[in-house]
Structure formats: C-alpha cells, structure tokens
Short mmCIF file of C-alpha atoms and ligand atoms in Angstrom, two decimals:
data_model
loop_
_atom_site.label_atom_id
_atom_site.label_comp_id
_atom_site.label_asym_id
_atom_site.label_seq_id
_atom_site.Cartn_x
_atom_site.Cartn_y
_atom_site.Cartn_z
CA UNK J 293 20.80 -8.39 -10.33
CA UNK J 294 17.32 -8.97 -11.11
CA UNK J 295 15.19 -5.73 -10.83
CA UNK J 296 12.59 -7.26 -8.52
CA UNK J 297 15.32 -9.28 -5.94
CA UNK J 298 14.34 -9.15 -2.27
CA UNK J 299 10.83 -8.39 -2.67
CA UNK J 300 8.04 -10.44 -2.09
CA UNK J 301 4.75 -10.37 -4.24
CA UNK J 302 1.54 -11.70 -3.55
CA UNK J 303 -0.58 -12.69 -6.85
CA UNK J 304 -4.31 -13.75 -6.85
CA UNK J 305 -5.62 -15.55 -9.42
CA UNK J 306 -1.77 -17.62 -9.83
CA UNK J 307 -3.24 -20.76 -10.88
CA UNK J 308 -3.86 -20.11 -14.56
CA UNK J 309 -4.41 -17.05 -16.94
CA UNK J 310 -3.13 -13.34 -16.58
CA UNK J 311 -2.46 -14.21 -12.74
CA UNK J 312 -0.09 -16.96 -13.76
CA UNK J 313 1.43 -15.50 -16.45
CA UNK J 314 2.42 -12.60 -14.35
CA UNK J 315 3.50 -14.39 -11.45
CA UNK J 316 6.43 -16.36 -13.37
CA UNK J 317 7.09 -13.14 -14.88
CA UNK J 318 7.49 -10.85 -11.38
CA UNK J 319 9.83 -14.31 -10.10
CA UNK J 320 11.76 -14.07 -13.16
CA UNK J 321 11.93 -10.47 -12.10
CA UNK J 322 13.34 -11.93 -8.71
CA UNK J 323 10.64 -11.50 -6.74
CA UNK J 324 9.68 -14.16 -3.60
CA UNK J 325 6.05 -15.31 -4.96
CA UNK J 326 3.12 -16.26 -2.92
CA UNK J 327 0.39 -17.67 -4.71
CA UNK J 328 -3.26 -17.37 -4.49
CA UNK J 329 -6.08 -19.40 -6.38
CA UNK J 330 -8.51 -22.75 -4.85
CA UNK J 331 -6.81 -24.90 -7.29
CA UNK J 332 -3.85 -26.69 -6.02
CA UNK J 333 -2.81 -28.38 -8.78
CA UNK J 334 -2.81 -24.93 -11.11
CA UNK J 335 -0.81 -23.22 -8.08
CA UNK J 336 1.98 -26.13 -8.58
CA UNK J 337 1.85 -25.64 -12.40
CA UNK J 338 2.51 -21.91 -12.01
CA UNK J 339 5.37 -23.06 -9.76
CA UNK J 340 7.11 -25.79 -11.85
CA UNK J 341 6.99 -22.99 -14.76
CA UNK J 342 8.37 -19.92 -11.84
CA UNK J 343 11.11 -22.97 -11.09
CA UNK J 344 11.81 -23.44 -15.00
CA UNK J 345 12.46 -19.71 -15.51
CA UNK J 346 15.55 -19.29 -12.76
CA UNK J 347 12.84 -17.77 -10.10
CA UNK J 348 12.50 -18.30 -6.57
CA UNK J 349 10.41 -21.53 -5.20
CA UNK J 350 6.58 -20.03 -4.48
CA UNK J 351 5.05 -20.20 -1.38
CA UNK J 352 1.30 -21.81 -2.56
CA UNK J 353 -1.85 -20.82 -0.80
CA UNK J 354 -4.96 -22.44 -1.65
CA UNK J 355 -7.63 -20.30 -1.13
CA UNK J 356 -11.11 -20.00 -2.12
CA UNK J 357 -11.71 -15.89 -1.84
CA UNK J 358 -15.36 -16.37 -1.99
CA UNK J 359 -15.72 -18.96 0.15
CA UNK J 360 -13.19 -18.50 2.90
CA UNK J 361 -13.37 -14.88 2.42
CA UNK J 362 -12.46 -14.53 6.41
CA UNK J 363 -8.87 -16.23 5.57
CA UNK J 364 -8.46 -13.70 3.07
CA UNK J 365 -7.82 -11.23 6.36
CA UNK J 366 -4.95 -13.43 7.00
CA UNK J 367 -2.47 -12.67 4.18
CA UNK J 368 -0.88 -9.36 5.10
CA UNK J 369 0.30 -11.03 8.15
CA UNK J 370 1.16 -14.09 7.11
CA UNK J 371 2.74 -12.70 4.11
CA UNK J 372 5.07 -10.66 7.15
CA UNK J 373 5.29 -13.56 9.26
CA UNK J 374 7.37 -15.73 6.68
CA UNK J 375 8.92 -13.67 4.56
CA UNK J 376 9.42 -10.30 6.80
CA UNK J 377 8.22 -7.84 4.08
CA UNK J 378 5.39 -7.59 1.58
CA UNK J 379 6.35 -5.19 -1.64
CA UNK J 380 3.60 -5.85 -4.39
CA UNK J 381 0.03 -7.28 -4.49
CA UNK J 382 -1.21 -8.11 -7.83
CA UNK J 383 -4.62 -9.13 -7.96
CA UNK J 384 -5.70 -11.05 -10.55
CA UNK J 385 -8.20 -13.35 -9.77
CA UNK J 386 -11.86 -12.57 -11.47
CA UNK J 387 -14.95 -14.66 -12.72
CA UNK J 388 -17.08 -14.03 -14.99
CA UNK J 389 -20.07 -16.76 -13.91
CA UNK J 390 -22.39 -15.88 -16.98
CA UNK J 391 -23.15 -13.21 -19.52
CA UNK J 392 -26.98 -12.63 -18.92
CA UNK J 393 -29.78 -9.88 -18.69
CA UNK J 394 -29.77 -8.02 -15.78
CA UNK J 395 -33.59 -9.16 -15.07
CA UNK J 396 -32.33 -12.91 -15.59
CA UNK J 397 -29.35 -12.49 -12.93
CA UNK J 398 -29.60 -15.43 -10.31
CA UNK J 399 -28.68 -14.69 -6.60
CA UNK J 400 -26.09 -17.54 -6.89
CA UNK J 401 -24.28 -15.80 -9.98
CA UNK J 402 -24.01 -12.29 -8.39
CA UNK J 403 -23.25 -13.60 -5.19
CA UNK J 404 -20.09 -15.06 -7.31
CA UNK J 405 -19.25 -12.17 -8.83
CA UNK J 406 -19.86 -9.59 -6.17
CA UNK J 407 -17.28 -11.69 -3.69
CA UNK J 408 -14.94 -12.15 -6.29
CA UNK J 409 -15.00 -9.10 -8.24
CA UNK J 410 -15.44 -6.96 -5.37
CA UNK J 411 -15.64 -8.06 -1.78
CA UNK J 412 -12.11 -10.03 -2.44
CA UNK J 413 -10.40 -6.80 -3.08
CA UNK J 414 -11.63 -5.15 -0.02
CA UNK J 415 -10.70 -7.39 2.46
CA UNK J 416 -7.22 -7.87 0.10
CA UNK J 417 -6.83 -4.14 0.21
CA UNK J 418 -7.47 -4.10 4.13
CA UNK J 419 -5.00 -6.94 4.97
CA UNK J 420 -1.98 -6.19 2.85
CA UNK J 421 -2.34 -2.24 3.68
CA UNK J 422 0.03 -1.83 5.93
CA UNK J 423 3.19 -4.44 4.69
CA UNK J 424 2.76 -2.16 1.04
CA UNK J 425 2.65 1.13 2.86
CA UNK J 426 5.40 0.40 4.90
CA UNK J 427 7.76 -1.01 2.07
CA UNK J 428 9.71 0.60 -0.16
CA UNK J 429 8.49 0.94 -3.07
CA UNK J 430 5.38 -0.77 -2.55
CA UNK J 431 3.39 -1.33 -5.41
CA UNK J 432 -0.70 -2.62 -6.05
CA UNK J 433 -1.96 -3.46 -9.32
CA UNK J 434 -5.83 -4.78 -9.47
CA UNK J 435 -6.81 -6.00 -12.63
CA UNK J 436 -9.80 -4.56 -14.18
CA UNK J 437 -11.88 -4.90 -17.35
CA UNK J 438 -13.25 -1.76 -19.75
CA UNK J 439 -17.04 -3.03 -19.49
CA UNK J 440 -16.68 -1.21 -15.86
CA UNK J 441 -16.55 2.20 -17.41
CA UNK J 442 -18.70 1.19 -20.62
CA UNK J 443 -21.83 -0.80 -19.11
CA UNK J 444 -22.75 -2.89 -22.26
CA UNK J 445 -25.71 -5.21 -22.51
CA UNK J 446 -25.47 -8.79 -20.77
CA UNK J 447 -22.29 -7.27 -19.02
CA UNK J 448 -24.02 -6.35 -15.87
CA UNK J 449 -23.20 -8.64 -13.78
CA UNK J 450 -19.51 -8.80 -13.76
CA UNK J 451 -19.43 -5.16 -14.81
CA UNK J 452 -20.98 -3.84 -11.67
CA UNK J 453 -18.94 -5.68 -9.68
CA UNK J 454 -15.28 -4.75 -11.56
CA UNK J 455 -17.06 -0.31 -11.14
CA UNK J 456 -17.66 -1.24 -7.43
CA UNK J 457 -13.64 -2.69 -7.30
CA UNK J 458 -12.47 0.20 -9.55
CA UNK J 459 -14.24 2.69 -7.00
CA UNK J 460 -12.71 1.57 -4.26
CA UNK J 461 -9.19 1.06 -5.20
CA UNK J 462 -9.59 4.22 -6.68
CA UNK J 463 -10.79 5.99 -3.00
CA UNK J 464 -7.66 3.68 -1.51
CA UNK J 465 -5.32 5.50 -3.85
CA UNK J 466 -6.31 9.08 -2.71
CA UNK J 467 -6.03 7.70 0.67
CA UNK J 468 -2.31 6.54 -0.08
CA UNK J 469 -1.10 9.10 -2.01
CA UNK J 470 1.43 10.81 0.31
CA UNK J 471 3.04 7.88 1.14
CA UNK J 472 5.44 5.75 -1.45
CA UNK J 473 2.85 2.86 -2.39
CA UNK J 474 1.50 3.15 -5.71
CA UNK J 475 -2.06 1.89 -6.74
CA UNK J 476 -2.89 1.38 -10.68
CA UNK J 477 -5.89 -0.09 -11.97
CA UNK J 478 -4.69 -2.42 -15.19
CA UNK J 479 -6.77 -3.10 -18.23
CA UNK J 480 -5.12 -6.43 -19.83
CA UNK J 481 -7.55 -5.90 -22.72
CA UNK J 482 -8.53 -8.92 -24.81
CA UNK J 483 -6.62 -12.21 -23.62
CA UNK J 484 -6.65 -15.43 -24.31
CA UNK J 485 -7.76 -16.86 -21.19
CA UNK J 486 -10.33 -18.96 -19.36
CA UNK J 487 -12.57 -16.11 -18.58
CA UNK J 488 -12.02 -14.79 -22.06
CA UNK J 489 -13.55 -18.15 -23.97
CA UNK J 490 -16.50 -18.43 -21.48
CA UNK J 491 -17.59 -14.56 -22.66
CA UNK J 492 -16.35 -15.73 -26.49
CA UNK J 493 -16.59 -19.16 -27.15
CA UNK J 494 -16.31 -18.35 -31.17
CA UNK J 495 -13.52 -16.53 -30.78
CA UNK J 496 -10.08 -17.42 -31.80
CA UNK J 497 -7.67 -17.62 -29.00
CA UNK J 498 -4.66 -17.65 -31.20
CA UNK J 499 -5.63 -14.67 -33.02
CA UNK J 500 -5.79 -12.77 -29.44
CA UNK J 501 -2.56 -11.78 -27.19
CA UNK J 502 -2.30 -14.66 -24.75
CA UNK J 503 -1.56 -14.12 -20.88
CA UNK J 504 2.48 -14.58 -21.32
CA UNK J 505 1.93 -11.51 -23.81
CA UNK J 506 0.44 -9.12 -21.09
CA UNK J 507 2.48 -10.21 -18.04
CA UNK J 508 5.71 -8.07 -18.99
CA UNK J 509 3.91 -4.73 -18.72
CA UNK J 510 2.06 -5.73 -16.03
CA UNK J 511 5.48 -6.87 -13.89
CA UNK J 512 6.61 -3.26 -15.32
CA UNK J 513 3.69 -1.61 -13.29
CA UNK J 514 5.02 -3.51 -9.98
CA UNK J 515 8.64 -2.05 -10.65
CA UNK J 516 9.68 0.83 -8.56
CA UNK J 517 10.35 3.03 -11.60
CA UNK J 518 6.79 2.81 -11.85
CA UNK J 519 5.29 6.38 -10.49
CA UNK J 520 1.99 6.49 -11.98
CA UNK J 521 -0.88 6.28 -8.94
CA UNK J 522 -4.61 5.74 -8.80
CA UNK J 523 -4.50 5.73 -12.66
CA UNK J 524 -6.29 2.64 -15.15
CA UNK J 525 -3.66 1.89 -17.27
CA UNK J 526 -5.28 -0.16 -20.50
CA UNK J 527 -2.41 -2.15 -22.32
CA UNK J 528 -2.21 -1.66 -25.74
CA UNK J 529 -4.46 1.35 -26.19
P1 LIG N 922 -8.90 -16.92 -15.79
O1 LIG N 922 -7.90 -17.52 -16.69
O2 LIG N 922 -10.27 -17.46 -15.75
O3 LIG N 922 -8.26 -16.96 -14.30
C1 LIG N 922 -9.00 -16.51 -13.21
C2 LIG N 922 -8.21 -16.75 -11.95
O4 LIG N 922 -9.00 -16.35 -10.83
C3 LIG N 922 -7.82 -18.22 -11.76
O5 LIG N 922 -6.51 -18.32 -11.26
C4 LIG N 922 -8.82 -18.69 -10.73
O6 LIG N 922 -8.24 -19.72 -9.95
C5 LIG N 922 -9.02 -17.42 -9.87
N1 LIG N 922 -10.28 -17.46 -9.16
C6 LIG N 922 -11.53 -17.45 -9.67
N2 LIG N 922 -12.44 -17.60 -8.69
C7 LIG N 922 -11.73 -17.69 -7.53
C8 LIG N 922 -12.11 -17.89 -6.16
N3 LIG N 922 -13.39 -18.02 -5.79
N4 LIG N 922 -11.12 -17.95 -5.24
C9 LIG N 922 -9.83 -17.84 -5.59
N5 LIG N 922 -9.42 -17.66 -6.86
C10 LIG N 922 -10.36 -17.60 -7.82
O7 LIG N 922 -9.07 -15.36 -16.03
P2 LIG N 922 -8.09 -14.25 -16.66
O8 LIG N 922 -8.60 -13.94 -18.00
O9 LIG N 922 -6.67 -14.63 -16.45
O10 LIG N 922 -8.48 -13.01 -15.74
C11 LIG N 922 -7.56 -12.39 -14.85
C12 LIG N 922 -8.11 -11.00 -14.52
O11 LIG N 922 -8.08 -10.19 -15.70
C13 LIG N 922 -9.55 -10.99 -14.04
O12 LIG N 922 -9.70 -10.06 -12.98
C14 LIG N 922 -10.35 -10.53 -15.26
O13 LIG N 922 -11.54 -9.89 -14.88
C15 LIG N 922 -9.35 -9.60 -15.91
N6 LIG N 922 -9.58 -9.39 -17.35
C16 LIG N 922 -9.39 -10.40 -18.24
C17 LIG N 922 -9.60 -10.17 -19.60
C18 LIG N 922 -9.40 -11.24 -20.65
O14 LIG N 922 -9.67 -10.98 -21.84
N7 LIG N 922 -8.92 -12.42 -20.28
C19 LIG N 922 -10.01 -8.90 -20.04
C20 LIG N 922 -10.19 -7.87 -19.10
C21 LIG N 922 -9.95 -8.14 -17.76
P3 LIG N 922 -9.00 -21.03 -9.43
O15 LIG N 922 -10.09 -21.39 -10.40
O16 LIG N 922 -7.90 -22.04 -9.34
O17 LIG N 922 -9.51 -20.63 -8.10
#
C-alpha cells in the first residue's frame, strides 16, 4: 500500500512549479490532494498529471491568498468537512514581484510579497492548526528560500518577507513540539521554475534541477518516518 494512503494533504502553490510537482508526487504517495493556487486551469493540469500517475482525483480550490486572504481562514474546516481529516499542509505558493533596491520598493510590490510570503502562512498556519495537531502523524512543510538567512542586495523585498515566514513557523514549531505534528522549513534550492526565470532570466533552466527533481524529498518530509521538527532542511546541501 502506498505510504501516504488515507491521508489528505493540502498544497499551496499546486498550479505549477515546486507546488505542483509535489502535489502529484504526495498523490502518487496516496495521499487525497486539495489544491491551492488562483489559476484554474494550472489546478486542472496538476490534476490530469495526479490522475496520470495512479493518484487520487484532487479536490481544486481556486484561491487568490492575497486577495481573498479572509477565505484562506476557511481551509482547515473545509478541508475536515469533506474529507474528515487533514494530515499534511505543504505550502508552496511564493512570488517574487521584482528584484529591486530597497529605496526603489513600490507599496504595490511589497504589499505582494508581504501577503504572499508572509501573511498567507499565518492565517494558513491558524486554520489548518488544529486538523494537523489532531492527526496522526501530522506533518507541515513551508517552503522557504536561503536569501532569508543571507540578506543579499536587490533581495529585500521577497527576503524580508520569506525571515518574517521563517520566524513564525519557527515560533509555531516550539509551540507544537509536544504534540506529534512536525513543522520543517524546506529549502528547494535552485529550481527551474517560474519564480526562478523572473530572478534569472539568463539562466539555463535545463542546466538547473527542475520541480519533478525536488518533489521526492519534499513528499519524504510529509512521511511519518519523518521526525525532524522546527528544522530548515536545504535539499542538496
Ligand atoms: P512558481 O513556479 O512561480 O509557482 C508559484 C506558485 O504560487 C504558483 O502555483 C502560483 O499559482 C502560486 N501563487 C502565487 N501567488 C499566489 C496568490 N496570490 N494566490 C495563490 N497562489 C499564488 O514558483 P516556485 O519556484 O515553484 O516556488 C515555490 C516555492 O519555492 C516558493 O515559496 C518559492 O519562494 C520557493 N523557492 C523557489 C526556488 C526556485 O529556485 N524556484 C528557490 C527557493 C525557494 P497561481 O499563479 O496560479 O496563483
């Protein structure tokens, strides 16, 4: 039996990239997928390819996290309401709206960023909180970047935001640690991705690990086996 069977995951970010990538993977895994991104048509992509590898149907839910943050309080519940259990969050989703100097930032950019980057992983962690400590083996992995513990010129932006998120999912893992969820920051490191071409246009993407690369160790981190807690884990380093 599939090591994931009879657990439900909920995956930000679903609709292309890492988040995709790993959502297939955790339904390959046999997990009951919910997915979370605003495009509709990338959510039904990631399904067709969840469908294609043996996995469960996904349940899509398109969302905009910035702006319908309020709905965003509504996915521990309804996660519980159809499904009756919610096991692992994975939360993938991130934007990176411009590399610029912190004196050039525009209110509209970090406005972006912050609710992405940060505020969506608040009100995430606050919604699915209870399902994930009252599960099994419930498991949260929040994907990070290493600019948040190296601030590096033109960075700011998206790096303050990813330190804020880091911060607090680090306080929510003290706050968690007697109990069986685990909470692990995750590094993918360079990826061939969306995000990753607007940062490095001149790069070449098929010299870099693409998103189907990453997603096994991250699905690995959502496994029960998994013990390590309120720890960044950096693939490949
Ligand atoms: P990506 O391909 O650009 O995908 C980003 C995902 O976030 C998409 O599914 C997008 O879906 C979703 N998203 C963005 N804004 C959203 C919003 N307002 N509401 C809901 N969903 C939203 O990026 P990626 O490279 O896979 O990045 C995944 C994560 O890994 C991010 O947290 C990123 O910071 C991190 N990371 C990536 C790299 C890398 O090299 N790629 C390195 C370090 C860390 P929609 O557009 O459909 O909404």
């Amino acid at each position: 039996m599939p090591s994931l069977t009879g657990q439900v995951a909920l995956v930000t970010g679903a609709s292309r990239g890492i988040g995709a990538a790993l959502a297939v993977e955790l339904a390959r895994r046999g997990a009951q997928c919910v997915l979370v991104a605003r495009t509709q048509g990338g959510l039904e992509e990631t399904d067709d390819a969840i469908r294609a590898a043996g996995g469960l149907p996904a349940a899509l839910l398109p969302l905009d996290l910035q702006r319908r943050a309020q709905d965003i309080d509504m996915l521990g519940p309804s996660v519980v309401a159809r499904f009756g259990r919610l096991d692992i969050l994975a939360h993938a989703a991130g934007v990176l709206p411009k590399l610029t100097p912190v004196a050039h930032i525009q209110p509209r950019d970090i406005e972006e960023s912050l609710a992405v980057n940060l505020t969506a992983a608040w009100r995430l962690i606050r919604t699915c909180d209870p399902p994930l400590r009252a599960a099994p083996a419930g498991r949260a992995v929040v994907l990070t970047d290493a600019v948040a513990a190296a601030p590096a010129p033109y960075w700011g932006m998206y790096g303050a935001a990813k330190a804020g998120m880091e911060h607090l999912v680090r306080c929510w893992a003290a706050e968690v640690a007697t109990t069986p969820l685990r909470v692990m920051l995750a590094d993918p490191g360079a990826v061939a991705t969306g995000l990753r071409a607007n940062a490095f246009p001149g790069q070449d993407p098929a010299a870099m690990a693409g998103p189907q690369d990453v997603a096994p160790a991250l699905a690995d981190l959502c496994e029960a086996a998994e013990q390590r807690h309120g720890e960044t884990i950096r693939l490949g380093r």
